[in-house]
Coordinates of C-alpha atoms in Angstrom, one line a residue:
X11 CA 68.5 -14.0 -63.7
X12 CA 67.4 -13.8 -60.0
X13 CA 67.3 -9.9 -60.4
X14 CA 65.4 -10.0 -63.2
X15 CA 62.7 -12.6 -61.8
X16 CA 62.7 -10.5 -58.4
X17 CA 62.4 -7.2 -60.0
X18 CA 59.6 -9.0 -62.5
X19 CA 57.7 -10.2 -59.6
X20 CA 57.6 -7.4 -58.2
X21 CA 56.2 -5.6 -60.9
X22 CA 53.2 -7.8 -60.6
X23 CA 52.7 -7.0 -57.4
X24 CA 52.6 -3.2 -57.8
X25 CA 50.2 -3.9 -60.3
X26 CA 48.2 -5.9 -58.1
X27 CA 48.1 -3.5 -55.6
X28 CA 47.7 -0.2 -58.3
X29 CA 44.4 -2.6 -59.6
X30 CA 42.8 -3.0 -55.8
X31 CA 43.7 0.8 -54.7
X32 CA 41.8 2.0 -58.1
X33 CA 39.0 -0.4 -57.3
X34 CA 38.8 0.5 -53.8
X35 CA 38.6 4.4 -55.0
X36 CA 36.1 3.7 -57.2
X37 CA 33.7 1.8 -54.6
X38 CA 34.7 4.8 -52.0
X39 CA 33.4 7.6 -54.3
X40 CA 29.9 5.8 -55.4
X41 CA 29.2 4.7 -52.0
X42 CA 31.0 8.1 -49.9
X43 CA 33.4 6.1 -48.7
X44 CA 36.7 7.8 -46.9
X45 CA 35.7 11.1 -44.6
X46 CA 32.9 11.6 -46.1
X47 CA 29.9 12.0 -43.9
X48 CA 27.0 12.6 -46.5
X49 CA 23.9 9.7 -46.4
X50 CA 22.3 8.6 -49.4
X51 CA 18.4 8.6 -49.5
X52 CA 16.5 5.1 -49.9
X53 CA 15.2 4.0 -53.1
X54 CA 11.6 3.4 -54.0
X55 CA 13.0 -0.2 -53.5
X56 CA 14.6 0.4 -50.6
X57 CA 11.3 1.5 -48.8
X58 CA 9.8 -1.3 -50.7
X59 CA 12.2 -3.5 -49.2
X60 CA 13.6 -3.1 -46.0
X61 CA 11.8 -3.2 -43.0
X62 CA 11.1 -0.1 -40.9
X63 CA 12.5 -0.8 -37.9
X64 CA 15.7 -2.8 -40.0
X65 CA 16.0 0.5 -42.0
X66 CA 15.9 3.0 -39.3
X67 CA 19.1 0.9 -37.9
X68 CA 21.0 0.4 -40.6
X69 CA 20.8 4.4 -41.2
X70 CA 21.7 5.0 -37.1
X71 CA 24.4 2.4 -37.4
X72 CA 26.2 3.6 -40.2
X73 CA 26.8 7.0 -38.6
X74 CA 29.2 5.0 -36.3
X75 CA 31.8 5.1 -38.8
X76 CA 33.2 7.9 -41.6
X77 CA 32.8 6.5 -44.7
X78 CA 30.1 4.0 -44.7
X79 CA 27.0 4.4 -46.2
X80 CA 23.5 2.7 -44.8
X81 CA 23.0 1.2 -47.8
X82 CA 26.0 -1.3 -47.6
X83 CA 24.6 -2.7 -44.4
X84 CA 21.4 -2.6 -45.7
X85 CA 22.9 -4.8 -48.6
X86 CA 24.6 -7.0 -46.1
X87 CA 21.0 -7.9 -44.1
X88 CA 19.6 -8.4 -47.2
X89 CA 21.9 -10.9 -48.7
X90 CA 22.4 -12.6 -45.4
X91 CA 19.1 -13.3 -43.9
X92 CA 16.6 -11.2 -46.2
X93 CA 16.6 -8.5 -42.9
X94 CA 15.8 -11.0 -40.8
X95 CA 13.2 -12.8 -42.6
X96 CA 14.6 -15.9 -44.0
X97 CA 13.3 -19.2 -42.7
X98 CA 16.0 -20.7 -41.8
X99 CA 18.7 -22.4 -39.1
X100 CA 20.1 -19.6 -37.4
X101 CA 18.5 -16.7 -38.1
X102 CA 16.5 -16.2 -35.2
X103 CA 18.5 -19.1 -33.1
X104 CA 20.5 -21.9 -33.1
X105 CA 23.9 -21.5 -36.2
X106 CA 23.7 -22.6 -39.5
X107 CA 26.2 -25.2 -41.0
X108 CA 28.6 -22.4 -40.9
X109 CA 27.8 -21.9 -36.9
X110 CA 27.1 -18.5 -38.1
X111 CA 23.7 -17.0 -36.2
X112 CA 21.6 -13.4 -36.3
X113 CA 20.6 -11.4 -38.8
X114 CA 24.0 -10.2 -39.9
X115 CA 25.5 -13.9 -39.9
X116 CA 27.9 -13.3 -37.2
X117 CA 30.2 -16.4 -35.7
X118 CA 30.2 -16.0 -32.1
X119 CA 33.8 -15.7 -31.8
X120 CA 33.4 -12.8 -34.2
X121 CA 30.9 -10.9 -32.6
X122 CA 32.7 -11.1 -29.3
X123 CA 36.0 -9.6 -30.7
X124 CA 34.5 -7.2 -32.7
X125 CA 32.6 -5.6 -29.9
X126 CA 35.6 -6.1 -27.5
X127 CA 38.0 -4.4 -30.0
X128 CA 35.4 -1.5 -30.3
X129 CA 35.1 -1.2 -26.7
X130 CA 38.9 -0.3 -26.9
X131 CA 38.5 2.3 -29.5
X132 CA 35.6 3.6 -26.9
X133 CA 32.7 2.5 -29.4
X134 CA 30.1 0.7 -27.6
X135 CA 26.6 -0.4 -28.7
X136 CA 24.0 2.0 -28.0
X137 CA 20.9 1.3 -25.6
X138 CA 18.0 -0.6 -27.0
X139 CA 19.3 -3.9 -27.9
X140 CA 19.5 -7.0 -25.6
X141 CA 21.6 -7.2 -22.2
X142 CA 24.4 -8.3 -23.0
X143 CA 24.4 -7.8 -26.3
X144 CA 23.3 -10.7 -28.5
X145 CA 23.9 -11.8 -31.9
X146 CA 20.6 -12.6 -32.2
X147 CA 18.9 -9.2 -31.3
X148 CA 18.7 -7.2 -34.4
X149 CA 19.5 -3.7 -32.9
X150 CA 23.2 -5.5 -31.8
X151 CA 24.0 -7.2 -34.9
X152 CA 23.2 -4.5 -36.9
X153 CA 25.4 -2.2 -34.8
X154 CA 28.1 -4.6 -34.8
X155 CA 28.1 -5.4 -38.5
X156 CA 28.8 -1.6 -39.0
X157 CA 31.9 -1.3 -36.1
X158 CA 33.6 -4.4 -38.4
X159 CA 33.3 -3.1 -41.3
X160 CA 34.4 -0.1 -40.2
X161 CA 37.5 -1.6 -38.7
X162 CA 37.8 -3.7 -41.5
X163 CA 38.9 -0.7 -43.8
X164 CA 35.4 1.3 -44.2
X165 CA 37.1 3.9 -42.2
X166 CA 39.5 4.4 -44.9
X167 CA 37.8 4.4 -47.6
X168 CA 38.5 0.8 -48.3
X169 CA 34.9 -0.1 -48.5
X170 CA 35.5 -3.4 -51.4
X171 CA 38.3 -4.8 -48.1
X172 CA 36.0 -4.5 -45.7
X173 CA 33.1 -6.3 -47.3
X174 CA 36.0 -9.3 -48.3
X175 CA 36.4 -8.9 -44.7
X176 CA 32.9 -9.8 -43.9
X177 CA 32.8 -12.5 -46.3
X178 CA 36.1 -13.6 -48.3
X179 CA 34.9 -13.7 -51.9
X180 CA 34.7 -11.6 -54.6
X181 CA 31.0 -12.8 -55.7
X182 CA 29.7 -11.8 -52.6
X183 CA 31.6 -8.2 -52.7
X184 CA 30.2 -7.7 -55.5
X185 CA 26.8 -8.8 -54.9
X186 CA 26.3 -6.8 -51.7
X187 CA 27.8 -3.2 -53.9
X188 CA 25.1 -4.1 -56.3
X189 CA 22.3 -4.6 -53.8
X190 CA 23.8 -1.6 -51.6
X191 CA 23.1 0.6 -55.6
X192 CA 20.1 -0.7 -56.0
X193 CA 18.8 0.7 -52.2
X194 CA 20.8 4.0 -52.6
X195 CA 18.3 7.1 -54.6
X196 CA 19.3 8.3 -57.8
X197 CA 20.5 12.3 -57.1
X198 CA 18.7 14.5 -57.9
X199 CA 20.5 16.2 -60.8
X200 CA 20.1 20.5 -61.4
X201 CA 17.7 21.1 -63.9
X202 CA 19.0 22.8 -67.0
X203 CA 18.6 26.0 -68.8
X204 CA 19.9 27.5 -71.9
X205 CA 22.9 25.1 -71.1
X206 CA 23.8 26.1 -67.6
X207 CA 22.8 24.5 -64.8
X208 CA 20.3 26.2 -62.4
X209 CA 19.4 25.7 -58.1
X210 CA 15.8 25.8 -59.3
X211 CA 13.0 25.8 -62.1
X212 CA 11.6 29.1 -62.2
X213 CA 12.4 33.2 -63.9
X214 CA 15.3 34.9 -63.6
X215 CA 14.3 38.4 -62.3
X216 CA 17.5 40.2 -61.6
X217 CA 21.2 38.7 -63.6
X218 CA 24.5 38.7 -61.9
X219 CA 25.9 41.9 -62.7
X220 CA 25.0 46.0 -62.7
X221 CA 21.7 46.4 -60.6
X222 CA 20.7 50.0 -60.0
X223 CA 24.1 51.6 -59.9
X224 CA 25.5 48.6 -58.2
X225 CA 27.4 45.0 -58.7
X226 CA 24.7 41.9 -58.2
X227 CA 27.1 38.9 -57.3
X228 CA 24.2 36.6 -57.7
X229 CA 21.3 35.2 -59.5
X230 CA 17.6 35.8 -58.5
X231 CA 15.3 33.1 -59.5
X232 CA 11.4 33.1 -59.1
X233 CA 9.8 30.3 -58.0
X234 CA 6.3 29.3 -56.0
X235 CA 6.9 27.9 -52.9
X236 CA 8.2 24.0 -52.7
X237 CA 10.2 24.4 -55.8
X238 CA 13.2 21.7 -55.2
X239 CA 16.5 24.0 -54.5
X240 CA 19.5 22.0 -55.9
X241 CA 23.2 22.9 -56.0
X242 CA 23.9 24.1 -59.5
X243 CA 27.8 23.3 -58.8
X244 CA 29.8 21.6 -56.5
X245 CA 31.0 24.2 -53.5
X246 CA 30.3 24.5 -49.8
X247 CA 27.2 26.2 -48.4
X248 CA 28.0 29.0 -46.7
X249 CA 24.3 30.8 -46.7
X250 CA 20.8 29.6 -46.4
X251 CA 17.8 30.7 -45.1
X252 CA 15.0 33.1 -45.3
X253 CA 16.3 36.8 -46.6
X254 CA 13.2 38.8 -46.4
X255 CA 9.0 38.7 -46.6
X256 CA 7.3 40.3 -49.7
X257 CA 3.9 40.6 -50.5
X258 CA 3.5 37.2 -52.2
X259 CA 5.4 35.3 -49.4
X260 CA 8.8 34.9 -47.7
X261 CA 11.7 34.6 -50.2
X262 CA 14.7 32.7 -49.6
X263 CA 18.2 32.1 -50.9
X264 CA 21.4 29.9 -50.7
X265 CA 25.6 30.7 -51.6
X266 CA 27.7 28.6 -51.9
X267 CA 31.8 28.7 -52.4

């Protein structure tokens, strides 16, 4: 009977854990989480938003650490102190009930081990915030917020345990992964054509194939100048730039693998 309880109870964790690893994925490959080192762009509601000087640091901040995207510490600032405009006990000084302070919400004891455990990993606080750095100083905290949650698992793609991290409770996970979707830009999706997809809107002059007694491996697509080049397919870049000037102007092309 004791076999059959341990062995039962341990089912239930593995499922546990099977449930928060395919939720973690999830979060990681909406918001880049993991080694991924692309940016989202800002929203129309983002720039409506955020504050210039708040969204210029979220965006530096978050290329401290692999796998976290502005937008989640946009989301933090936003649901903490409105990035930094709430009128309230410890926002700009003094602590809150919580003895939280700052625009991120940080407990001093928190933002003290956070920067000392970064200092250890040799990740320190760039110039331009206060000396020493202060919870209170936005340019710190902002920096800060992103060193814990990278610590706290945004490093490894755990993006949903780090945000638990910040604040332990599932509302407020969820809240700030909504917020962080609302700031983040819809892609831009390739335009399509006679069912396949296509880098831009424009002719087709020359087909992939036989071009005067030789193989094309490509596709050449007019276009005025300032068309939007999009990647037809997933791949790698390999190729991109200018390719020769013609009469109308300078042509340009892009290959990926």
């Amino acid at each position: 009977m004791a076999k059959i309880a341990a062995t039962a109870m341990f089912a239930v964790v593995a499922l546990i854990a099977i449930i928060a690893a395919a939720v973690s994925g999830v979060v990681a490959a909406i918001f880049g989480g993991g080694n991924s080192t692309a940016s989202s762009q800002p929203s129309p509601a983002a720039l409506a938003d955020i504050p210039g000087n708040y969204l210029a640091l979220y965006q530096q901040a978050a290329t401290t650490c692999s796998g976290l995207d502005w937008t989640i510490l946009a989301a933090v600032g936003k649901i903490e102190t409105n990035h930094g405009r709430l009128n309230a006990d410890g926002v700009h000084s003094g602590e809150n009930f919580a003895h939280a302070g700052g625009p991120m919400q940080f407990l001093q004891p928190t933002f003290t081990w956070v920067l000392d455990q970064s200092a250890k990993q040799g990740k320190h606080i760039p110039p331009g915030g206060a000396t020493p750095p202060s919870r209170y100083n936005v340019h710190d905290a902002i920096y800060a917020a992103s060193f814990y949650l990278c610590m706290s698992g945004a490093d490894r793609g755990d993006l949903y345990g780090a945000i638990f991290t910040y604040n332990h409770a599932d509302w407020y996970v969820r809240k700030v992964l909504d917020q962080a979707n609302a700031y983040k830009a819809a892609q831009q999706s390739a335009p399509q054509q006679g069912g396949w997809a296509v880098p831009a809107r424009g002719t087709c002059t020359s087909g992939f194939g036989s071009r005067g007694g030789e193989f094309h491996r490509g596709q050449d697509i007019a276009a005025s100048i300032g068309t939007p080049i999009v990647a037809a397919s997933s791949g790698t870049v390999i190729d991109s730039g200018p390719r020769r000037a013609t009469d109308s102007g300078s042509a340009s092309s892009t290959r990926t693998a």
